[in-house]
């Protein structure tokens, strides 16, 4: 699918926020200049061909467990050979080309050892945790 934004445009806007750039003093006077820089940096690093994102907090809520740290998830996805990035829309969301069953496997591994909670077998979380790896 096509990118939701033009990466060249994001880079051109980001360059105007760099110290010493033409007009950068005007940008620094903005109250939200640091937030704008962070958003632009995230956009520049985001996977442009993955339009959807996964919210780890929602997946954790389904399994009734604490969210795994994002570095853990990103490293595990990358180790499996897939691409992964942050999402500019949610600090706890990631974008990846990994299949959804792999993501649930990672959450199953994370939950199994740390939060051995019994969920009803007919609940969504119980069905997910009931599958064997």
PDB file of C-alpha atoms in Angstrom:
ATOM      1  CA  UNK A   1       0.000   0.000   0.000  1.00  0.00           C
ATOM      2  CA  UNK A   2       1.042   3.605  -0.448  1.00  0.00           C
ATOM      3  CA  UNK A   3       2.528   5.644   2.360  1.00  0.00           C
ATOM      4  CA  UNK A   4       0.190   7.888   4.323  1.00  0.00           C
ATOM      5  CA  UNK A   5       2.644  10.762   4.021  1.00  0.00           C
ATOM      6  CA  UNK A   6       5.485  11.874   1.799  1.00  0.00           C
ATOM      7  CA  UNK A   7       8.852  11.004   3.436  1.00  0.00           C
ATOM      8  CA  UNK A   8      10.586  13.822   1.490  1.00  0.00           C
ATOM      9  CA  UNK A   9       8.119  16.324   2.926  1.00  0.00           C
ATOM     10  CA  UNK A  10       8.704  15.030   6.468  1.00  0.00           C
ATOM     11  CA  UNK A  11      12.481  15.389   5.979  1.00  0.00           C
ATOM     12  CA  UNK A  12      12.120  18.922   4.650  1.00  0.00           C
ATOM     13  CA  UNK A  13       9.977  19.964   7.629  1.00  0.00           C
ATOM     14  CA  UNK A  14      12.348  18.232  10.069  1.00  0.00           C
ATOM     15  CA  UNK A  15      15.338  20.058   8.590  1.00  0.00           C
ATOM     16  CA  UNK A  16      13.722  23.386   9.453  1.00  0.00           C
ATOM     17  CA  UNK A  17      13.748  22.360  13.124  1.00  0.00           C
ATOM     18  CA  UNK A  18      17.506  21.621  13.188  1.00  0.00           C
ATOM     19  CA  UNK A  19      19.709  24.167  14.970  1.00  0.00           C
ATOM     20  CA  UNK A  20      21.242  26.606  12.520  1.00  0.00           C
ATOM     21  CA  UNK A  21      18.625  25.987   9.839  1.00  0.00           C
ATOM     22  CA  UNK A  22      16.966  28.966   8.243  1.00  0.00           C
ATOM     23  CA  UNK A  23      14.043  29.916  10.451  1.00  0.00           C
ATOM     24  CA  UNK A  24      15.077  27.523  13.236  1.00  0.00           C
ATOM     25  CA  UNK A  25      15.021  30.321  15.836  1.00  0.00           C
ATOM     26  CA  UNK A  26      11.375  30.905  14.963  1.00  0.00           C
ATOM     27  CA  UNK A  27      10.703  27.195  15.358  1.00  0.00           C
ATOM     28  CA  UNK A  28      12.485  27.038  18.724  1.00  0.00           C
ATOM     29  CA  UNK A  29      10.203  29.771  20.007  1.00  0.00           C
ATOM     30  CA  UNK A  30       7.236  27.458  19.529  1.00  0.00           C
ATOM     31  CA  UNK A  31       6.136  25.970  22.833  1.00  0.00           C
ATOM     32  CA  UNK A  32       5.794  22.563  21.219  1.00  0.00           C
ATOM     33  CA  UNK A  33       9.048  22.589  19.201  1.00  0.00           C
ATOM     34  CA  UNK A  34      10.486  19.575  21.058  1.00  0.00           C
ATOM     35  CA  UNK A  35       7.261  17.623  20.567  1.00  0.00           C
ATOM     36  CA  UNK A  36       7.279  18.500  16.868  1.00  0.00           C
ATOM     37  CA  UNK A  37      10.876  17.272  16.556  1.00  0.00           C
ATOM     38  CA  UNK A  38       9.991  14.005  18.289  1.00  0.00           C
ATOM     39  CA  UNK A  39       6.937  13.464  16.074  1.00  0.00           C
ATOM     40  CA  UNK A  40       8.916  14.164  12.913  1.00  0.00           C
ATOM     41  CA  UNK A  41      11.702  11.820  14.035  1.00  0.00           C
ATOM     42  CA  UNK A  42       9.145   9.062  14.687  1.00  0.00           C
ATOM     43  CA  UNK A  43       7.498   9.655  11.312  1.00  0.00           C
ATOM     44  CA  UNK A  44      10.874   9.465   9.560  1.00  0.00           C
ATOM     45  CA  UNK A  45      11.644   6.118  11.249  1.00  0.00           C
ATOM     46  CA  UNK A  46       8.158   4.634  10.808  1.00  0.00           C
ATOM     47  CA  UNK A  47       7.608   1.812   8.325  1.00  0.00           C
ATOM     48  CA  UNK A  48       5.833   3.567   5.456  1.00  0.00           C
ATOM     49  CA  UNK A  49       4.437   0.421   3.837  1.00  0.00           C
ATOM     50  CA  UNK A  50       2.713  -0.920   6.973  1.00  0.00           C
ATOM     51  CA  UNK A  51      -0.522   1.067   7.307  1.00  0.00           C
ATOM     52  CA  UNK A  52      -1.788  -0.633  10.462  1.00  0.00           C
ATOM     53  CA  UNK A  53      -0.304  -0.754  13.945  1.00  0.00           C
ATOM     54  CA  UNK A  54      -0.585  -3.017  16.958  1.00  0.00           C
ATOM     55  CA  UNK A  55      -1.230  -1.644  20.436  1.00  0.00           C
ATOM     56  CA  UNK A  56       0.594  -3.722  23.006  1.00  0.00           C
ATOM     57  CA  UNK A  57      -1.675  -2.368  25.758  1.00  0.00           C
ATOM     58  CA  UNK A  58      -4.768  -3.775  24.028  1.00  0.00           C
ATOM     59  CA  UNK A  59      -3.132  -7.163  23.481  1.00  0.00           C
ATOM     60  CA  UNK A  60      -2.014  -7.226  27.128  1.00  0.00           C
ATOM     61  CA  UNK A  61      -5.514  -6.337  28.298  1.00  0.00           C
ATOM     62  CA  UNK A  62      -6.884  -9.301  26.332  1.00  0.00           C
ATOM     63  CA  UNK A  63      -4.480 -11.620  28.189  1.00  0.00           C
ATOM     64  CA  UNK A  64      -4.883  -9.817  31.539  1.00  0.00           C
ATOM     65  CA  UNK A  65      -1.141  -9.232  31.863  1.00  0.00           C
ATOM     66  CA  UNK A  66       1.308  -6.366  32.135  1.00  0.00           C
ATOM     67  CA  UNK A  67       2.554  -4.971  28.821  1.00  0.00           C
ATOM     68  CA  UNK A  68       5.906  -6.347  27.771  1.00  0.00           C
ATOM     69  CA  UNK A  69       8.515  -3.613  27.318  1.00  0.00           C
ATOM     70  CA  UNK A  70       8.580  -2.272  23.758  1.00  0.00           C
ATOM     71  CA  UNK A  71      12.324  -2.977  23.378  1.00  0.00           C
ATOM     72  CA  UNK A  72      11.575  -6.648  24.185  1.00  0.00           C
ATOM     73  CA  UNK A  73       8.840  -6.798  21.524  1.00  0.00           C
ATOM     74  CA  UNK A  74      10.876  -4.951  18.912  1.00  0.00           C
ATOM     75  CA  UNK A  75      13.932  -7.148  19.470  1.00  0.00           C
ATOM     76  CA  UNK A  76      11.886 -10.351  19.349  1.00  0.00           C
ATOM     77  CA  UNK A  77      10.138  -9.314  16.116  1.00  0.00           C
ATOM     78  CA  UNK A  78      13.423  -8.251  14.512  1.00  0.00           C
ATOM     79  CA  UNK A  79      15.089 -11.510  15.647  1.00  0.00           C
ATOM     80  CA  UNK A  80      12.324 -13.420  13.863  1.00  0.00           C
ATOM     81  CA  UNK A  81      13.353 -11.643  10.663  1.00  0.00           C
ATOM     82  CA  UNK A  82      10.602  -9.048  10.403  1.00  0.00           C
ATOM     83  CA  UNK A  83      10.729  -5.270  10.280  1.00  0.00           C
ATOM     84  CA  UNK A  84       9.378  -3.227  13.178  1.00  0.00           C
ATOM     85  CA  UNK A  85       9.067   0.453  14.086  1.00  0.00           C
ATOM     86  CA  UNK A  86       7.242   2.736  16.460  1.00  0.00           C
ATOM     87  CA  UNK A  87       3.983   4.375  15.452  1.00  0.00           C
ATOM     88  CA  UNK A  88       3.515   8.129  15.590  1.00  0.00           C
ATOM     89  CA  UNK A  89      -0.076   7.703  16.790  1.00  0.00           C
ATOM     90  CA  UNK A  90       0.521   5.891  20.083  1.00  0.00           C
ATOM     91  CA  UNK A  91       3.680   5.548  22.200  1.00  0.00           C
ATOM     92  CA  UNK A  92       2.771   1.928  23.036  1.00  0.00           C
ATOM     93  CA  UNK A  93       2.029   0.932  19.437  1.00  0.00           C
ATOM     94  CA  UNK A  94       4.305  -0.698  16.909  1.00  0.00           C
ATOM     95  CA  UNK A  95       4.130  -1.184  13.165  1.00  0.00           C
ATOM     96  CA  UNK A  96       5.466  -4.400  11.711  1.00  0.00           C
ATOM     97  CA  UNK A  97       5.247  -6.707   8.755  1.00  0.00           C
ATOM     98  CA  UNK A  98       5.204  -9.694  11.115  1.00  0.00           C
ATOM     99  CA  UNK A  99       2.078 -11.874  10.988  1.00  0.00           C
ATOM    100  CA  UNK A 100      -0.408 -11.400  13.825  1.00  0.00           C
ATOM    101  CA  UNK A 101      -0.060 -15.032  15.029  1.00  0.00           C
ATOM    102  CA  UNK A 102       3.645 -14.365  15.682  1.00  0.00           C
ATOM    103  CA  UNK A 103       2.719 -11.353  17.817  1.00  0.00           C
ATOM    104  CA  UNK A 104       0.317 -13.467  19.864  1.00  0.00           C
ATOM    105  CA  UNK A 105       3.075 -16.102  20.255  1.00  0.00           C
ATOM    106  CA  UNK A 106       5.371 -13.426  21.693  1.00  0.00           C
ATOM    107  CA  UNK A 107       2.680 -12.322  24.130  1.00  0.00           C
ATOM    108  CA  UNK A 108       2.020 -15.972  25.039  1.00  0.00           C
ATOM    109  CA  UNK A 109       5.718 -16.457  25.849  1.00  0.00           C
ATOM    110  CA  UNK A 110       5.850 -13.224  27.835  1.00  0.00           C
ATOM    111  CA  UNK A 111       2.714 -14.098  29.819  1.00  0.00           C
ATOM    112  CA  UNK A 112       3.340 -17.798  30.390  1.00  0.00           C
ATOM    113  CA  UNK A 113       6.377 -17.378  32.630  1.00  0.00           C
ATOM    114  CA  UNK A 114       5.579 -14.081  34.314  1.00  0.00           C
ATOM    115  CA  UNK A 115       1.819 -14.083  34.826  1.00  0.00           C
ATOM    116  CA  UNK A 116       0.559 -17.659  35.072  1.00  0.00           C
ATOM    117  CA  UNK A 117      -3.048 -16.503  35.463  1.00  0.00           C
ATOM    118  CA  UNK A 118      -5.891 -18.857  34.640  1.00  0.00           C
ATOM    119  CA  UNK A 119      -8.434 -17.316  32.307  1.00  0.00           C
ATOM    120  CA  UNK A 120     -11.749 -18.842  31.357  1.00  0.00           C
ATOM    121  CA  UNK A 121     -11.099 -21.200  28.447  1.00  0.00           C
ATOM    122  CA  UNK A 122     -13.958 -19.657  26.459  1.00  0.00           C
ATOM    123  CA  UNK A 123     -12.649 -16.076  26.826  1.00  0.00           C
ATOM    124  CA  UNK A 124     -10.547 -14.544  24.018  1.00  0.00           C
ATOM    125  CA  UNK A 125      -7.496 -14.420  26.296  1.00  0.00           C
ATOM    126  CA  UNK A 126      -8.071 -17.990  27.491  1.00  0.00           C
ATOM    127  CA  UNK A 127      -8.294 -19.283  23.916  1.00  0.00           C
ATOM    128  CA  UNK A 128      -5.111 -17.422  22.947  1.00  0.00           C
ATOM    129  CA  UNK A 129      -3.172 -18.642  25.981  1.00  0.00           C
ATOM    130  CA  UNK A 130      -4.545 -22.179  25.504  1.00  0.00           C
ATOM    131  CA  UNK A 131      -2.788 -22.599  22.159  1.00  0.00           C
ATOM    132  CA  UNK A 132       0.504 -24.442  22.203  1.00  0.00           C
ATOM    133  CA  UNK A 133       3.622 -22.792  20.851  1.00  0.00           C
TER     134      UNK A 133
END
